[in-house]
Tab-separated table of C-alpha atoms in Angstrom:
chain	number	residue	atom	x	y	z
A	643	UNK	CA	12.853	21.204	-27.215
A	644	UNK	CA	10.552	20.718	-30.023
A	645	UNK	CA	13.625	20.620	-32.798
A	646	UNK	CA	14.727	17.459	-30.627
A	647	UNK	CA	11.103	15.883	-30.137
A	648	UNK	CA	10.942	16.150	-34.048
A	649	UNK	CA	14.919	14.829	-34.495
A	650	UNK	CA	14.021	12.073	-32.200
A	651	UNK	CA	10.332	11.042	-33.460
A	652	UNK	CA	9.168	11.783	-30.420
A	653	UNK	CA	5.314	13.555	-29.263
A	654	UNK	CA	3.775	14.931	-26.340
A	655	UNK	CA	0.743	15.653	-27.875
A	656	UNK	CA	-1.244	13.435	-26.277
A	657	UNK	CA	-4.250	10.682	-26.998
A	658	UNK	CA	-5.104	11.937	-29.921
A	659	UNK	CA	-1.832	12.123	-31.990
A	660	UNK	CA	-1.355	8.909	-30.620
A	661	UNK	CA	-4.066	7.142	-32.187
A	662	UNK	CA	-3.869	8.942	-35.586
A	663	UNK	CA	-0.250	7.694	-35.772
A	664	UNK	CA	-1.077	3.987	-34.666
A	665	UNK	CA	-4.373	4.186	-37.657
A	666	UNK	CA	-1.663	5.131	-40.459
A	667	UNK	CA	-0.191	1.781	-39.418
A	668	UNK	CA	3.167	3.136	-37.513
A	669	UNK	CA	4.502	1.456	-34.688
A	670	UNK	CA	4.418	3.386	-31.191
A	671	UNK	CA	6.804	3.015	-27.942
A	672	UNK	CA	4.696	4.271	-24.759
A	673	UNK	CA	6.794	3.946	-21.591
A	674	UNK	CA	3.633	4.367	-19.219
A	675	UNK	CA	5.966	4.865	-15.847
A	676	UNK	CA	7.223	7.985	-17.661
A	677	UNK	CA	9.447	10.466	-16.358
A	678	UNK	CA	8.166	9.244	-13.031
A	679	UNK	CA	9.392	5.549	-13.564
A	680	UNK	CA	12.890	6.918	-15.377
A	681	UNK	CA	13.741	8.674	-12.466
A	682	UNK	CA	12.796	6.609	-9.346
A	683	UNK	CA	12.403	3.026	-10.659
A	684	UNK	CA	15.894	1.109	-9.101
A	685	UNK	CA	17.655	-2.146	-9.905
A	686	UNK	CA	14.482	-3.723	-8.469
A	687	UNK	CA	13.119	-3.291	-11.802
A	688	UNK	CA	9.651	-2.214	-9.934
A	689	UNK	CA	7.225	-0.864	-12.762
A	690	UNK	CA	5.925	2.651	-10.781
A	691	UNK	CA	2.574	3.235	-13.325
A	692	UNK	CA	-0.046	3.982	-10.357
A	693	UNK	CA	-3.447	3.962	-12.222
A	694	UNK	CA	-2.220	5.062	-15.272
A	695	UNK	CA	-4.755	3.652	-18.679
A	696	UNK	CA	-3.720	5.915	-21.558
A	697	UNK	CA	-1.748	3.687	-23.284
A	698	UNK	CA	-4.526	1.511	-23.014
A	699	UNK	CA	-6.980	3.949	-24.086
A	700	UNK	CA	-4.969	4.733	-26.891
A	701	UNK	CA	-4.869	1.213	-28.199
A	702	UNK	CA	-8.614	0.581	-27.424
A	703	UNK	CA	-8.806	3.631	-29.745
A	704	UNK	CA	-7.337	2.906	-32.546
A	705	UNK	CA	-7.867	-0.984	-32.544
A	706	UNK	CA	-4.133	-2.115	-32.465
A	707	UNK	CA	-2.572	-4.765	-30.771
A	708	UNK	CA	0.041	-3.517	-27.160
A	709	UNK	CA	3.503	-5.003	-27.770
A	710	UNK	CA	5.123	-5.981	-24.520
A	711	UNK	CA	8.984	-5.143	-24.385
A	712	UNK	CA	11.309	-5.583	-21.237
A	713	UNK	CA	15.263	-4.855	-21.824
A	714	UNK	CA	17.363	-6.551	-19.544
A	715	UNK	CA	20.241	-4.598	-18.073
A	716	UNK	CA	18.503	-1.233	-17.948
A	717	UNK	CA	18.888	-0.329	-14.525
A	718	UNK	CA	22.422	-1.512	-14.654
A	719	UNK	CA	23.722	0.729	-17.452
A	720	UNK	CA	22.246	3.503	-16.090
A	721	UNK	CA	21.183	4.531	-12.538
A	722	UNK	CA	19.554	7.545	-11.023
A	723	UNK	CA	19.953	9.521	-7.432
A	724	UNK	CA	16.167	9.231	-7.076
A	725	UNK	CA	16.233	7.834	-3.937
A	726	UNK	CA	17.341	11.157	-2.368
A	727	UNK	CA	13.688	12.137	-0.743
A	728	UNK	CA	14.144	15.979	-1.435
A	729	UNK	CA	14.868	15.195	-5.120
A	730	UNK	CA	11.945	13.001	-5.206
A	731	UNK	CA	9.364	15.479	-3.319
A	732	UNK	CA	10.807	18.514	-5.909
A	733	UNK	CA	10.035	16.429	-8.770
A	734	UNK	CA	6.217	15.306	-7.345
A	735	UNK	CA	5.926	18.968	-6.395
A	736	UNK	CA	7.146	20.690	-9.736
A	737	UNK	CA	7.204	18.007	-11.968
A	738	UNK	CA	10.905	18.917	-12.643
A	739	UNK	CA	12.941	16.023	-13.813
A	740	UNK	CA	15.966	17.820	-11.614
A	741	UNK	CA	17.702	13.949	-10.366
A	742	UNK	CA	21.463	13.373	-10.995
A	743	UNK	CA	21.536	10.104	-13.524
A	744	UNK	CA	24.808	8.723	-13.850
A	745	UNK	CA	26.194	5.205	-15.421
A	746	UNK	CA	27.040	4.913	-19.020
A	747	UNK	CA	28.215	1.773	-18.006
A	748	UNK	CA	29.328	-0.667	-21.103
A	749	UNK	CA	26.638	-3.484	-19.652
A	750	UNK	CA	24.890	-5.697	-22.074
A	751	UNK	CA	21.134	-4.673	-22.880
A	752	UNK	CA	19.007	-7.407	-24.578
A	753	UNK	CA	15.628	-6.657	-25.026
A	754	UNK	CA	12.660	-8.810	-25.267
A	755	UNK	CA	9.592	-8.359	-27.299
A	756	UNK	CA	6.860	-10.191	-25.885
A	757	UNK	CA	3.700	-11.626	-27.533
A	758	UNK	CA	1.477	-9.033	-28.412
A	759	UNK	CA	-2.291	-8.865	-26.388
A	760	UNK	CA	-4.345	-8.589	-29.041
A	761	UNK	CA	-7.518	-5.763	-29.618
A	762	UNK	CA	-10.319	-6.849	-28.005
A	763	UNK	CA	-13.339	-4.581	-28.118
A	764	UNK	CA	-14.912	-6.609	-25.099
A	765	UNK	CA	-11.814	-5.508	-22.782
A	766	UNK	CA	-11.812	-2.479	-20.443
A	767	UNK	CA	-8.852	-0.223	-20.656
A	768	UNK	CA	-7.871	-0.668	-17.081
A	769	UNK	CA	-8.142	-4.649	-17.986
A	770	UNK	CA	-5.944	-4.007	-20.782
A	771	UNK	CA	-3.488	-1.709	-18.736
A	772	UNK	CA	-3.021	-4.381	-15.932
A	773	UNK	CA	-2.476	-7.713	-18.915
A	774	UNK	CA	0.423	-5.182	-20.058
A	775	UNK	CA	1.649	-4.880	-17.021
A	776	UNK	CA	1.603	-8.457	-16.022
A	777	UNK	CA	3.130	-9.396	-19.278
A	778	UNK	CA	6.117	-6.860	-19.004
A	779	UNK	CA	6.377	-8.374	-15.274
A	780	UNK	CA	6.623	-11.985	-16.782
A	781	UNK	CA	9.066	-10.488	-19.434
A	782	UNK	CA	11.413	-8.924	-16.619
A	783	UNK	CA	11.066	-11.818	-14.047
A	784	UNK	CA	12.184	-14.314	-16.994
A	785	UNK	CA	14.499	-12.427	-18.192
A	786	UNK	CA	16.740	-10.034	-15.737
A	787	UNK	CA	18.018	-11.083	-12.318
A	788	UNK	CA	16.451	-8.768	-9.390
A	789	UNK	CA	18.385	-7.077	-7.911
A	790	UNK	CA	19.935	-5.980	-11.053
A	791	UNK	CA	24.032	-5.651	-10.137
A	792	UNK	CA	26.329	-3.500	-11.754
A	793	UNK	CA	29.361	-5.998	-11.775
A	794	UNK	CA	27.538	-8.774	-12.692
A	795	UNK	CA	25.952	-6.858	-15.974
A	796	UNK	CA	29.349	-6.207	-16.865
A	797	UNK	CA	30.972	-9.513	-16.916
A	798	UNK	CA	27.960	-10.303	-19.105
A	799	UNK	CA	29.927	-8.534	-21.911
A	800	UNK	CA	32.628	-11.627	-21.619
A	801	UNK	CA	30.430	-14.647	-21.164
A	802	UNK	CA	31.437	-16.662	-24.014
A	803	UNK	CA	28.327	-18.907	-23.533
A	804	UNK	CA	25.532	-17.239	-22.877
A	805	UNK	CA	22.631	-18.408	-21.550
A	806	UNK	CA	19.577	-18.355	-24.731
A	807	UNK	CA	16.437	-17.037	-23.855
């Protein structure tokens, strides 16, 4: 696992590494649903964070900027069996990401980068956690039709005029 982690840039070392990356100036991707979202999040787009802050924390800590993104399509090219409730209570029980994904589908993603929410030393980290999540809301309410559709995601691929966002 950790040759893949390092093929794919990836860390799951926690605040720390987190902030000493963003200082050097790097950018960082933080998906704060995690595995949790992944898995059980459905073509309702619903963002499942709870009370989760330490992405804000993070960026409180090392003084950057949070970069809103939303890509459109998501759900569609990919969909899990997370709404089977014993998959769902063996994941919240283990923590085992043990759900059937299927999809692959050739739909076309987009994705949006939002205006960032600037560092403000003034803001809370639960402040800063819910402005993120009400700009990635905005994002995905401007940008993907709920209830995401299979079908309709694919003929996306042959719209000859699509609609500019």
């Amino acid at each position: 696992i950790k040759l893949f982690y390092n093929v794919q840039g990836l860390t799951q070392d926690g605040r720390v590494q987190c902030v000493e990356i963003l200082k050097k100036g790097y950018l960082l991707g933080v998906l704060p649903g995690g595995v949790r979202e992944a898995l059980f999040s459905d073509e309702t787009y619903s963002l499942l964070w709870g009370n989760r802050t330490g992405f804000a924390h993070v960026a409180i800590d090392a003084k950057v900027p949070i970069i809103p993104v939303f890509t459109r399509n998501l759900r569609e090219g990919y969909r899990t069996l997370g709404k089977i409730w014993p998959l769902k209570l063996l994941y919240e029980c283990t923590r085992w990401p043990i759900v059937p994904v299927y999809g692959g589908f050739p739909v076309k993603f987009c994705t949006y980068v939002g205006d960032p929410i600037p560092y403000d030393p003034h803001v809370t980290a639960e402040e800063l956690a819910e402005k993120t999540k009400t700009a990635i809301k905005n994002l995905r309410d401007k940008h993907q039709r709920i209830p995401g559709s299979i079908p309709k995601a694919l003929l996306e691929r042959f719209d000859k005029h699509p609609k500019h966002d």
